Coordinates of C-alpha atoms in Angstrom, one line a residue:
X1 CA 88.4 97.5 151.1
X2 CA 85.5 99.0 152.7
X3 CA 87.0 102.6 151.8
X4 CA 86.7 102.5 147.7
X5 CA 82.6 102.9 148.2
X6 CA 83.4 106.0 150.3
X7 CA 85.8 106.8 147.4
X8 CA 83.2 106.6 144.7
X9 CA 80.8 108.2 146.5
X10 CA 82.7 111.6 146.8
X11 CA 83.7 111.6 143.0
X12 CA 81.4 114.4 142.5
X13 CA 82.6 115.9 145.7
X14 CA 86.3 115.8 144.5
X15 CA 85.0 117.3 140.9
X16 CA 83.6 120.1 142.2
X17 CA 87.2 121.4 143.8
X18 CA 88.4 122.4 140.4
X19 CA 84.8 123.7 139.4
X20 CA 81.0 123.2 139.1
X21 CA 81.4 122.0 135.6
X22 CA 83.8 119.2 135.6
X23 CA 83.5 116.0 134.2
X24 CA 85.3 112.8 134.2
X25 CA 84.7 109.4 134.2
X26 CA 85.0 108.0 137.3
X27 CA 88.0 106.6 139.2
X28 CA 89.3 103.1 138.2
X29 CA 90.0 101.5 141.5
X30 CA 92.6 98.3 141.0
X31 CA 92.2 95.7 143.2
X32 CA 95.1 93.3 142.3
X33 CA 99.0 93.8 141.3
X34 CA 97.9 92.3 138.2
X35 CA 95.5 94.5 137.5
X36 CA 98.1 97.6 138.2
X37 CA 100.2 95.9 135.8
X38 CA 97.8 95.6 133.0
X39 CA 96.2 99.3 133.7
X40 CA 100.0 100.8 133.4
X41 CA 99.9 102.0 137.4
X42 CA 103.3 100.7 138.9
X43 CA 105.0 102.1 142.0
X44 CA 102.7 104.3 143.0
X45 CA 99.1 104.6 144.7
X46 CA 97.4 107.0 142.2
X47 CA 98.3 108.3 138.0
X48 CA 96.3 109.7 135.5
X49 CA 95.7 108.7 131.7
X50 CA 95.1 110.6 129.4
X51 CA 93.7 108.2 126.9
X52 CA 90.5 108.2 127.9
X53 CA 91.3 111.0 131.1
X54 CA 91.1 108.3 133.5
X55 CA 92.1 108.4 137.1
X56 CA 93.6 104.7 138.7
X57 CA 93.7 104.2 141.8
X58 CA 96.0 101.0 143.5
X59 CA 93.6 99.4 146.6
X60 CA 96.5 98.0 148.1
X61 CA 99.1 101.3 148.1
X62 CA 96.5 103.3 149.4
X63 CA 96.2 100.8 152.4
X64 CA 99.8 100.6 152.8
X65 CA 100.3 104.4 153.3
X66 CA 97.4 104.3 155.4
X67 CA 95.6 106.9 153.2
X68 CA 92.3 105.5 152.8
X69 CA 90.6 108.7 155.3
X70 CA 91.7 111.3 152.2
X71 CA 89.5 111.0 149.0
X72 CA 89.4 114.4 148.5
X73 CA 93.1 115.0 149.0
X74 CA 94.0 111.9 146.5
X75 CA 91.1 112.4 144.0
X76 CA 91.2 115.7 144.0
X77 CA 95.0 115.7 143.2
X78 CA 94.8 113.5 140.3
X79 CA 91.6 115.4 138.8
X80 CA 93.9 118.9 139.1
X81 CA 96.5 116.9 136.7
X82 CA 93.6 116.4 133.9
X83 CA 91.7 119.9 133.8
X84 CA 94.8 122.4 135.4
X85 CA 98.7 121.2 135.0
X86 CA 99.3 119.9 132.5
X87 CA 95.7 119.4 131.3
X88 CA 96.6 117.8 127.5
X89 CA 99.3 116.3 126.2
X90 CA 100.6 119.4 124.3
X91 CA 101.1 121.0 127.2
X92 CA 102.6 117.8 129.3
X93 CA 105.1 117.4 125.9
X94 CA 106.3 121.5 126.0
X95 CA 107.0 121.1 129.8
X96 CA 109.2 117.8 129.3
X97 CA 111.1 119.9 126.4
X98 CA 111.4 123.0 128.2
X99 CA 113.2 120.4 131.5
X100 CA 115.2 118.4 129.0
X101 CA 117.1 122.1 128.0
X102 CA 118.2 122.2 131.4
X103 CA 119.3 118.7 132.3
X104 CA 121.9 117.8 129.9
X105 CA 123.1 114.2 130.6
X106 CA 120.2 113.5 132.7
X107 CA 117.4 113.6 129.9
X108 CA 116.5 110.1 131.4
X109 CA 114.6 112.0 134.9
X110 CA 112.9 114.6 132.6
X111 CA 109.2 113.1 132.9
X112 CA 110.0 113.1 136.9
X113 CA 111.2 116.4 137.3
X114 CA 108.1 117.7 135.2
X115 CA 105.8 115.5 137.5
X116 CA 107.3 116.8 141.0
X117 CA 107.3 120.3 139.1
X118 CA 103.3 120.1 138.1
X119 CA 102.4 118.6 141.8
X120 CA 103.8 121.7 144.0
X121 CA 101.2 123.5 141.7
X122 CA 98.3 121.3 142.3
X123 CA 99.3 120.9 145.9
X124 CA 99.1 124.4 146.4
X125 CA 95.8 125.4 144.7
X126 CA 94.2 122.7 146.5
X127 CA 95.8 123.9 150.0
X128 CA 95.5 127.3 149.6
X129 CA 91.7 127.5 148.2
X130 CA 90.3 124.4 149.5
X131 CA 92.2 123.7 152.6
X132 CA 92.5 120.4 151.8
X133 CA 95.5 118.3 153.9
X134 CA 97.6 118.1 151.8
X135 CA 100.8 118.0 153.9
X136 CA 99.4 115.2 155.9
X137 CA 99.4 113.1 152.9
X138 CA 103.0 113.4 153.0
X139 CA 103.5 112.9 156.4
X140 CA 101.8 109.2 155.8
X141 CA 104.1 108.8 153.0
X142 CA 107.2 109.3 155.3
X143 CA 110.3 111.3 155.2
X144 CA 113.2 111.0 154.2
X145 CA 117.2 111.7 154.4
X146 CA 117.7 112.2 150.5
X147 CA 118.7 115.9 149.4
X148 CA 116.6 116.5 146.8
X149 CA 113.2 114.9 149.1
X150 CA 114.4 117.4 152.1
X151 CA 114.3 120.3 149.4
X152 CA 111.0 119.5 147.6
X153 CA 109.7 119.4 151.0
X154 CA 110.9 122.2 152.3
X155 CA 109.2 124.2 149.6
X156 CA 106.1 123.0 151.1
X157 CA 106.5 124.0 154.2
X158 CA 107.7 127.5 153.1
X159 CA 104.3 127.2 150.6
X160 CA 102.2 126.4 153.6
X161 CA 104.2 128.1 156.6
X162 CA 104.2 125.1 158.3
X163 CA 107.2 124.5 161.2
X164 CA 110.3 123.1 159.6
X165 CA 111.0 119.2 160.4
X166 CA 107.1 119.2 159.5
X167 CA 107.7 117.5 156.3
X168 CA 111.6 117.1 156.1
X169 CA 113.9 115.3 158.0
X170 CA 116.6 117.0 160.1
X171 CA 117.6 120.5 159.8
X172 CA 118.0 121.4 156.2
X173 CA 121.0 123.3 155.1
X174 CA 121.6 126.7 153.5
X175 CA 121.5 125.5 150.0
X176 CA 118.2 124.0 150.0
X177 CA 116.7 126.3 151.8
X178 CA 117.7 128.9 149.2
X179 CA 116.2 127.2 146.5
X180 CA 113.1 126.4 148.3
X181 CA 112.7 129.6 148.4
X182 CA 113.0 130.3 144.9
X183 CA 110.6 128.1 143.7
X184 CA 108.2 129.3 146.6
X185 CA 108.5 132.3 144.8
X186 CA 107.9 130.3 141.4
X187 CA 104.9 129.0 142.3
X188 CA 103.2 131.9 143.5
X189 CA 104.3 133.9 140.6
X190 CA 103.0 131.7 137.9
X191 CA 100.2 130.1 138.8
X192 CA 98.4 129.8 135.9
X193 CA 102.2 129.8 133.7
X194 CA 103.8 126.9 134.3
X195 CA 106.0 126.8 131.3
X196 CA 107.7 130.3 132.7
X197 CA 108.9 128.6 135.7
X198 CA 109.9 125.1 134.0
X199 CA 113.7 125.6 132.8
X200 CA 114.6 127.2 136.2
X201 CA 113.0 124.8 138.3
X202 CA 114.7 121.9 136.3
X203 CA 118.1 123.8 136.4
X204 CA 117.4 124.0 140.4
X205 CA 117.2 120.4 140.5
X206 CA 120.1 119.7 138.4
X207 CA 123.0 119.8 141.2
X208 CA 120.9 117.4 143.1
X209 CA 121.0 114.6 140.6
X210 CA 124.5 115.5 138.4
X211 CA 126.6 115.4 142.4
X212 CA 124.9 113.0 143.6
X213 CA 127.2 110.0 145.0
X214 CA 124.6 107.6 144.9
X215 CA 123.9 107.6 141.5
X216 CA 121.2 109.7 139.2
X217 CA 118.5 107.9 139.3
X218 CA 118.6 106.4 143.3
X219 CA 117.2 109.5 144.4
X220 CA 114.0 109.2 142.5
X221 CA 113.8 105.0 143.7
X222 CA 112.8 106.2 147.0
X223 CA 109.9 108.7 146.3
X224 CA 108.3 106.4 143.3
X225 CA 104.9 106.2 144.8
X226 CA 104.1 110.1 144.2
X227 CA 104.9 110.0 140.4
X228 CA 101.5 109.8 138.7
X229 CA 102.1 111.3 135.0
X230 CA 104.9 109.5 134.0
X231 CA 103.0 107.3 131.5
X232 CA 100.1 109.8 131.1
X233 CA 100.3 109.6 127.1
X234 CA 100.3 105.6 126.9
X235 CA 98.0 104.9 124.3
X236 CA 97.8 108.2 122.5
X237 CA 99.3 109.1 119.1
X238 CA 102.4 112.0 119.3
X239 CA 101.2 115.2 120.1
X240 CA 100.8 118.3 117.8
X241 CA 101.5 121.8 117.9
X242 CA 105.1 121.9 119.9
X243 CA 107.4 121.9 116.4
X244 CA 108.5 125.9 118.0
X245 CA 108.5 126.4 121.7
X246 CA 109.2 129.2 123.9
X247 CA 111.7 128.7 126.9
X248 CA 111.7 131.6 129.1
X249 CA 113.9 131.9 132.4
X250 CA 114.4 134.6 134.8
X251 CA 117.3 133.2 137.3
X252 CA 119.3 131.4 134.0
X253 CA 119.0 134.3 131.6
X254 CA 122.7 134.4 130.7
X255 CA 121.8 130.9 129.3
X256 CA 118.7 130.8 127.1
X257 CA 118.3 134.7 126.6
X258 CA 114.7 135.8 128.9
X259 CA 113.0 134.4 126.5
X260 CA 114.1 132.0 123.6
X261 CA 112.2 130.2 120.9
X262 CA 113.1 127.0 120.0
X263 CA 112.7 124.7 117.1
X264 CA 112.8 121.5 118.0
X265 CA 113.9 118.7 115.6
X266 CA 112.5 115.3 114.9
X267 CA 115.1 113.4 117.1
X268 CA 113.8 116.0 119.8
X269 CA 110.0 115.0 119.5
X270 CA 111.0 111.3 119.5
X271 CA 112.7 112.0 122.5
X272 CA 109.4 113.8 124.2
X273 CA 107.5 111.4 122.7
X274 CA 109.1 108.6 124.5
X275 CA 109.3 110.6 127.5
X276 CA 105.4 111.0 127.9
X277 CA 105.1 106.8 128.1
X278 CA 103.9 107.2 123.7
X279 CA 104.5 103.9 122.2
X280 CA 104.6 104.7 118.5
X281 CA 106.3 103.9 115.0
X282 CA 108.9 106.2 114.3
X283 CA 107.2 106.7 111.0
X284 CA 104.1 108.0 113.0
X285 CA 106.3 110.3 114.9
X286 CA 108.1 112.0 112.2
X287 CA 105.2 111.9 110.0
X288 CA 103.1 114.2 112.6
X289 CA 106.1 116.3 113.1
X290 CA 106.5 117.1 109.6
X291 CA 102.9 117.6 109.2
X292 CA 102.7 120.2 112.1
X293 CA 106.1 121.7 110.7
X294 CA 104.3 122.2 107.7
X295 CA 100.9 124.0 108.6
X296 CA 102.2 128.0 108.9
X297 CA 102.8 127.9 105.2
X298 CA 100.6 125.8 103.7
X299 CA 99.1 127.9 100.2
X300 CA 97.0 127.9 97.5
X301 CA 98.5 125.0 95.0
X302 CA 97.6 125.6 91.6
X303 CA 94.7 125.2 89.6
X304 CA 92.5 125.8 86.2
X305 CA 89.5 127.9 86.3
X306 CA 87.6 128.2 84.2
X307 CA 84.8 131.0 84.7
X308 CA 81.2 130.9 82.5
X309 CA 81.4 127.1 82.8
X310 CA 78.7 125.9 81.2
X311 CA 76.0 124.6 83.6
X312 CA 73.3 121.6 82.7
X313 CA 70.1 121.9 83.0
X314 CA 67.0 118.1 82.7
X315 CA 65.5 118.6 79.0
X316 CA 63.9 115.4 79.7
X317 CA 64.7 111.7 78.4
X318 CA 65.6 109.9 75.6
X319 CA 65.9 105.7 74.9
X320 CA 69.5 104.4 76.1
X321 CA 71.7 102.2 73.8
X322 CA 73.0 99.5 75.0
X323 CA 76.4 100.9 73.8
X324 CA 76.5 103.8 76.7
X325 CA 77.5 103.0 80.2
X326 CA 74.7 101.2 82.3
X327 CA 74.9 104.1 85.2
X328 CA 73.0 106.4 82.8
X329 CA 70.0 104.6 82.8
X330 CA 66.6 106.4 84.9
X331 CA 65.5 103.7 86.7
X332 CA 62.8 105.3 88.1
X333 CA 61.4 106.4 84.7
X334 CA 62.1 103.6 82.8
X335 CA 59.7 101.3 85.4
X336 CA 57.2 104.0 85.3
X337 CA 56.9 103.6 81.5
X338 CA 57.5 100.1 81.4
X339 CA 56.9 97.4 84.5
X340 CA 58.8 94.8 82.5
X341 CA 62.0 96.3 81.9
X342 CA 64.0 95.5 78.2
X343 CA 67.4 97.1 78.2
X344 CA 67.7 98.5 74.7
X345 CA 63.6 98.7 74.2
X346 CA 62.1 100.3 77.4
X347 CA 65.2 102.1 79.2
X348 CA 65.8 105.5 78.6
X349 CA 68.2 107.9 80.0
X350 CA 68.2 111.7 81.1
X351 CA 69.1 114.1 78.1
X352 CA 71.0 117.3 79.3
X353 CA 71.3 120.7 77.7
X354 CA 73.6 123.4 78.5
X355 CA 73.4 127.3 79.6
X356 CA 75.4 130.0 80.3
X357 CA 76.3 130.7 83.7
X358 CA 78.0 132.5 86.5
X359 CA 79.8 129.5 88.2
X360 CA 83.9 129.5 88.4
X361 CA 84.6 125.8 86.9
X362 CA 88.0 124.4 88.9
X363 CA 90.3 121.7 87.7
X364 CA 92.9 120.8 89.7
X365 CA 95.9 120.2 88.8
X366 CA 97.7 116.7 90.2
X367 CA 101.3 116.8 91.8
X368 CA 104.4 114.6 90.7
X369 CA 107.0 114.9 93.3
X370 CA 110.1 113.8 93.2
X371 CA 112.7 114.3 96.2
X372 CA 116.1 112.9 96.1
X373 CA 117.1 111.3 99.2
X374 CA 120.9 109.9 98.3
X375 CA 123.8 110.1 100.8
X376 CA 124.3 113.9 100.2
X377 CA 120.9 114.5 101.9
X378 CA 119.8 115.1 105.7
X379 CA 117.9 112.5 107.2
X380 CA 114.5 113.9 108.0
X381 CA 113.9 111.3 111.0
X382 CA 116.9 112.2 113.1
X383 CA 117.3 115.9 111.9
X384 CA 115.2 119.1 110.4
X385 CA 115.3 118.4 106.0
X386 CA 114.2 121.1 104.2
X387 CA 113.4 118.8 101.1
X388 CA 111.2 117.2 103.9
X389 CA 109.5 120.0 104.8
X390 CA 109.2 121.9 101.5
X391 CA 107.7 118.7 99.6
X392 CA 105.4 118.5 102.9
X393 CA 104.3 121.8 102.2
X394 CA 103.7 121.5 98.5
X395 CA 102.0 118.0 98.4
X396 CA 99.3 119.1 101.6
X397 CA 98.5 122.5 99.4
X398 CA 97.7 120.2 96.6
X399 CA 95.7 118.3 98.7
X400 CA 94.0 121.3 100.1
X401 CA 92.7 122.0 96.5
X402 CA 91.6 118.9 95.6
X403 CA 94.7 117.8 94.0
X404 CA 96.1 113.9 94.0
X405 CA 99.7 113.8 94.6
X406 CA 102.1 110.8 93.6
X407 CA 105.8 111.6 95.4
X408 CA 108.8 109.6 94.8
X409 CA 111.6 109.8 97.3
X410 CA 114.5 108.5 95.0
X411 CA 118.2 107.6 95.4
X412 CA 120.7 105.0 93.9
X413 CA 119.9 102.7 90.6
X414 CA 116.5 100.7 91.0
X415 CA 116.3 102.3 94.6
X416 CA 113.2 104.3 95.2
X417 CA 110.0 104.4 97.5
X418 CA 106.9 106.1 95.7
X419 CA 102.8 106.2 96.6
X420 CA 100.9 103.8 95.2
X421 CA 100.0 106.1 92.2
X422 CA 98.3 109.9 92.4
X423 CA 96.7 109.5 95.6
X424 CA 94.9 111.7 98.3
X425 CA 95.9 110.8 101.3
X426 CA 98.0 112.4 103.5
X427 CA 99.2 110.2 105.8
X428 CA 100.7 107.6 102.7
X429 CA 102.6 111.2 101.0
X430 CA 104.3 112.0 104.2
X431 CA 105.4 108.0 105.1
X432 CA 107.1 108.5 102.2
X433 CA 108.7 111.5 102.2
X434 CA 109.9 111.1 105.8
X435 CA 111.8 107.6 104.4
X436 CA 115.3 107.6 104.0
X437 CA 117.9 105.9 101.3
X438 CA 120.9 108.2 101.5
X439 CA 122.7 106.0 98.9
X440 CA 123.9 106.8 95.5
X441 CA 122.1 109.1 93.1
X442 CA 120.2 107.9 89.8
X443 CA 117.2 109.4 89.0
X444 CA 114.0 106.9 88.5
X445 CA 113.6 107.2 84.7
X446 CA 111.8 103.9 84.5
X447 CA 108.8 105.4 86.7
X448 CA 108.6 108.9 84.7
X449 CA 108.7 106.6 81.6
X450 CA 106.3 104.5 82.6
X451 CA 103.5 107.6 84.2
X452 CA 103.9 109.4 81.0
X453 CA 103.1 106.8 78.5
X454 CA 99.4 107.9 77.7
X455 CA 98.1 111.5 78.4
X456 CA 96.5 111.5 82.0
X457 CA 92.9 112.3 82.3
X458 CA 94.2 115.6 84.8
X459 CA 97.0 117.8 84.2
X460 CA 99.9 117.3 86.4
X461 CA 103.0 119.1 87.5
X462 CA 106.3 117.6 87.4
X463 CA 108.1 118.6 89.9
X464 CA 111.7 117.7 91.2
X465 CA 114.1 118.5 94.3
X466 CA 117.7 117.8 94.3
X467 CA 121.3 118.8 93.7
X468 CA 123.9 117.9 91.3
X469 CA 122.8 114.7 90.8
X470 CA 119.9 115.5 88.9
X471 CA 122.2 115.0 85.7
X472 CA 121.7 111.4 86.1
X473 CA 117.8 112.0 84.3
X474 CA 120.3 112.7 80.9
X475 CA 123.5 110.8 81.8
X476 CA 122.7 107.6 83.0
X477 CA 123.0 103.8 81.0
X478 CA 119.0 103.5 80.0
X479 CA 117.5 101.3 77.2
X480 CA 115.7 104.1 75.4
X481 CA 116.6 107.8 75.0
X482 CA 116.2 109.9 78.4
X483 CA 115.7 113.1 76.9
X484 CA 112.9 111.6 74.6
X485 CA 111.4 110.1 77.9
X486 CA 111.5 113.8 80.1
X487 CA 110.3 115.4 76.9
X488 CA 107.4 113.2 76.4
X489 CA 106.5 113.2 80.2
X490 CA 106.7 116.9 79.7
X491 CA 104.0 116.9 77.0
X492 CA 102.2 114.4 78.2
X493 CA 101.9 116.3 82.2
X494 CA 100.4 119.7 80.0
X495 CA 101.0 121.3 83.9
X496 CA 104.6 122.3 83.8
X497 CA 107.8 120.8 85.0
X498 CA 109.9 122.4 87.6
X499 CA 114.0 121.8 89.1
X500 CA 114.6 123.1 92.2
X501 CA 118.3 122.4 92.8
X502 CA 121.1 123.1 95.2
X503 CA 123.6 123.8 92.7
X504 CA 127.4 123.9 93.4
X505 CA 127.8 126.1 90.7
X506 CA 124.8 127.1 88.8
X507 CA 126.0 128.3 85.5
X508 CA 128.8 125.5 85.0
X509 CA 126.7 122.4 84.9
X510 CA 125.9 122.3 81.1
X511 CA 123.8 118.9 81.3
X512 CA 121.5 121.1 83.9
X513 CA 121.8 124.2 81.3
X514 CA 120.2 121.7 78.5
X515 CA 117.3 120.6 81.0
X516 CA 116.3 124.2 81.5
X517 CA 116.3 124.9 77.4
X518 CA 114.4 121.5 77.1
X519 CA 111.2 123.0 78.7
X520 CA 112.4 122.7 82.4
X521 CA 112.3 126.0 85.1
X522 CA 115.2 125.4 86.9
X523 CA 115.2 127.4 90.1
X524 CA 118.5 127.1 92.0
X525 CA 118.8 128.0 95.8
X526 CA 121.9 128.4 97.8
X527 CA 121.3 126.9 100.6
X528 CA 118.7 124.0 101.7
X529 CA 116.5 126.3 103.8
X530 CA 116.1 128.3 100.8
X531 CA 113.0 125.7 99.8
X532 CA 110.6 127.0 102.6
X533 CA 110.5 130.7 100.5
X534 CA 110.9 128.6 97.0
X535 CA 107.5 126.9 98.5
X536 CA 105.8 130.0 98.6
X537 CA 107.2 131.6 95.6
X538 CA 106.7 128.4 93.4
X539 CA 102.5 128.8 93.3
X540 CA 102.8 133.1 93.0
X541 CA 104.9 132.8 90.0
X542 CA 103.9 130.6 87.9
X543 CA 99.9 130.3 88.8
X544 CA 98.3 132.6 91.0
X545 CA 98.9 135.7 88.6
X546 CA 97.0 133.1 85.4
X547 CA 94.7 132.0 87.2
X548 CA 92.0 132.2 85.0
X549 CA 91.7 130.3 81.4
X550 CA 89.1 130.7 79.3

């Protein structure tokens, strides 16, 4: 026990390895199994978090090893894994991806692969520039007979020209040797590029797991006490900025091209999600993935300006009747003329005049989307949907603007999930959105009915995405007259209605036809994809070019 006060004070020490300017919060040394247990750390002596970039440190493993005479080595490791590979979790999550490409039926080792992968970088630096011993960590460890231990060793000792049998046990044979030497190679040639190297190294390791007769995971049962990252994003919300990827390999091009960039889907960043130890509701996932899908093409949603608003300017102040709202009355003046204050007899309120002036007035105009989500649609939370994405991309414009968006993701009769009215916030528009019904297909005429029955104080813009089924807003069994109620919410919205509708055959549908000479801009698309560019093309043809209303 007398070692951790040692530890602590060579913190700094360890810090300064990686550079003058480093800082971290301290190590977290964990005294009991209990503790390890609570703090996430099981199996091995050391792991990172990158919650709160914490380093944790098991007491008892380090004694067992016998490893108590290398802070540095330990510390110093475990910092490297916070400020150099992988450094964030965006990173950690494209490496994990970039391995999963390569291990097909073995998805479950990923996060280990990527750990071994990101050690042999930090082991190196630290060996190479700071001549730390890092191979006598190893050597307290142990060795051991498996295949895939004797190779990862090996490229050690071909890192560190150290004399074989140094780390590995026995002579090692011709195929590990080979690719020890390959990912010597790796290491050196991408030091600061670790993604470049990821898909071969993983497809390296492959053979070693997929033939191995004692079963996938056994190898990695004997060698749990160097895996430190495996839970490194416990805690943490999903990661952004990994919705397109770039795989590159030089010894595998015939499978992936050089370089290949990937889209990954929302089953795929659950997957990496899960794989990085993050504990979150899928609605949390796919809502984050949606929203980083998104951001390339948010635009401009449309608005009213108005330029030469009229601007007010303090004419001074004149007795309030008790008739106006109480928020108008001057406090402050009405004391000064008056100590004892007599609503009605001593308040007064501020009179306004108007001038000309120079400032562009903007209205925004509100958003009222609804997306159908019966059986003939994708589901956005194990797949890419377009009508995801594009109503993503329409309703965070709005937002960007100022606008309040109410969306409706609608399928069968009476079955519908909508906002709680025209709201602003983001996170409520996407939950919804990223739900799924995939039932029938009846369009929610009691809810267009029902927003439409006085004239709203902002003007809105109706807009719909479906197929087909949108017929059911004219065909369906309703008490009152469905055409009456779309041509009232028309009138009452003053901001336009638009269809934009995957249409089987556009010109044949004569209930559709009648929509679109009822005041409707239908806008058919072939293909589901198609709604990214309608996105884009929505705002620039009907706004941007009328901007300006005077």
């Amino acid at each position: 026990m007398n070692f951790v006060k040692d530890w602590e004070n060579r913190w700094e020490e360890a810090l300064k390895l990686w550079s003058d300017y480093v800082k971290l919060t301290p190590a977290k040394f964990l005294f009991s199994v209990s503790e390890e247990k609570t703090e996430g750390l099981t199996g091995s002596f050391a792991a990172i978090r990158l919650l709160d970039h914490r380093v944790l440190l098991s007491v008892e493993q380090i004694k067992k090893y016998k490893l108590e005479d290398y802070p540095l080595e330990i510390m110093g490791h475990e910092i490297g894994h916070h400020v150099y590979c992988p450094g964030d979790l965006t990173d950690q999550a494209k490496l994990i991806y970039i391995a999963s490409l390569a291990l097909p039926r073995l998805e479950h080792l990923t996060s280990r692969i990527v750990n071994v992968y990101e050690d042999l970088y930090i082991n190196d630096h630290l060996k190479r520039y700071n001549q730390l011993r890092m191979e006598q960590v190893y050597q307290k460890i142990g060795k051991n007979k498996d295949r895939f231990w004797n190779f990862y060793m090996r490229t050690y000792e071909l890192l560190w020209a150290l004399p074989s049998e140094t780390l590995t046990e026995g002579k090692v044979d011709d195929q590990i040797q080979s690719d020890a030497s390959l990912v010597c190679r790796m290491i050196r040639n991408f030091p600061n590029e670790w993604s470049k190297g990821m898909f071969d190294f993983a497809s390296i390791c492959f053979p070693y797991f997929f033939e191995s007769k004692e079963g996938n995971s056994s190898n990695f049962e004997k060698m749990s006490t160097i895996f430190d990252t495996l839970d490194a994003g416990k805690g943490m919300v999903p990661p952004s900025g990994i919705t397109d990827i770039e795989v590159e390999s030089e010894l595998f091009p015939t499978e992936i091209g050089p370089i290949a960039k990937r889209s990954i889907n929302p089953a795929d960043f659950s997957s990496i999600c899960k794989a990085m130890g993050i504990e979150a509701e899928t609605s949390d996932i796919v809502y984050q993935y949606y929203k980083d899908k998104a951001l390339p093409y948010l635009i401009p949603f449309p608005e009213l300006r108005t330029p030469g608003a009229k601007e007010e300017i303090l004419e001074g102040n004149e007795l309030w009747d008790p008739g106006s709202p109480i928020e108008r009355i001057n406090w402050i003046e009405s004391t000064i003329r008056s100590p004892i204050v007599v609503p009605g007899y001593t308040t007064v309120e501020d009179l306004y005049g108007e001038t000309e002036s120079y400032e562009i007035k903007k209205n925004p105009i509100d958003l009222d989307l609804f997306v159908d989500c019966s059986g003939s649609m994708p589901n956005p939370q194990s797949s890419l949907s377009y009508l995801t994405l594009a109503g993503a991309i329409i309703s965070l414009s709005a937002l960007r603007t100022g606008s309040h968006v109410r969306v409706t993701l609608w399928s069968g009769e009476k079955e519908y999930e909508t906002t709680n009215g025209f709201v602003r916030n983001e996170k409520e528009i996407l939950k919804v959105l990223t739900g799924y019904f995939g039932g029938g297909t009846c369009f929610p005429l009691d809810l267009l009915e029902e927003g439409y029955k006085e004239k709203p104080k902002s003007k809105r813009h109706i807009l719909i995405i479906s197929d087909d089924g949108i017929d059911t807003m004219f065909t369906q069994t309703y008490p009152r007259n469905p055409r009456a109620i779309a041509k009232n919410a028309l009138e009452k919205a003053e901001g336009g209605g638009s269809m934009v509708l995957q249409l089987y055959n556009p010109k044949g549908n004569s209930i559709i036809n009648e929509m679109g000479e009822s005041g409707w801009e239908l806008y058919p698309i072939q293909s589901w994809e198609d709604l990214i560019q309608f996105s884009k093309d929505f705002v620039q043809r009907n706004y941007v070019r009328n901007q300006i209303l005077r």
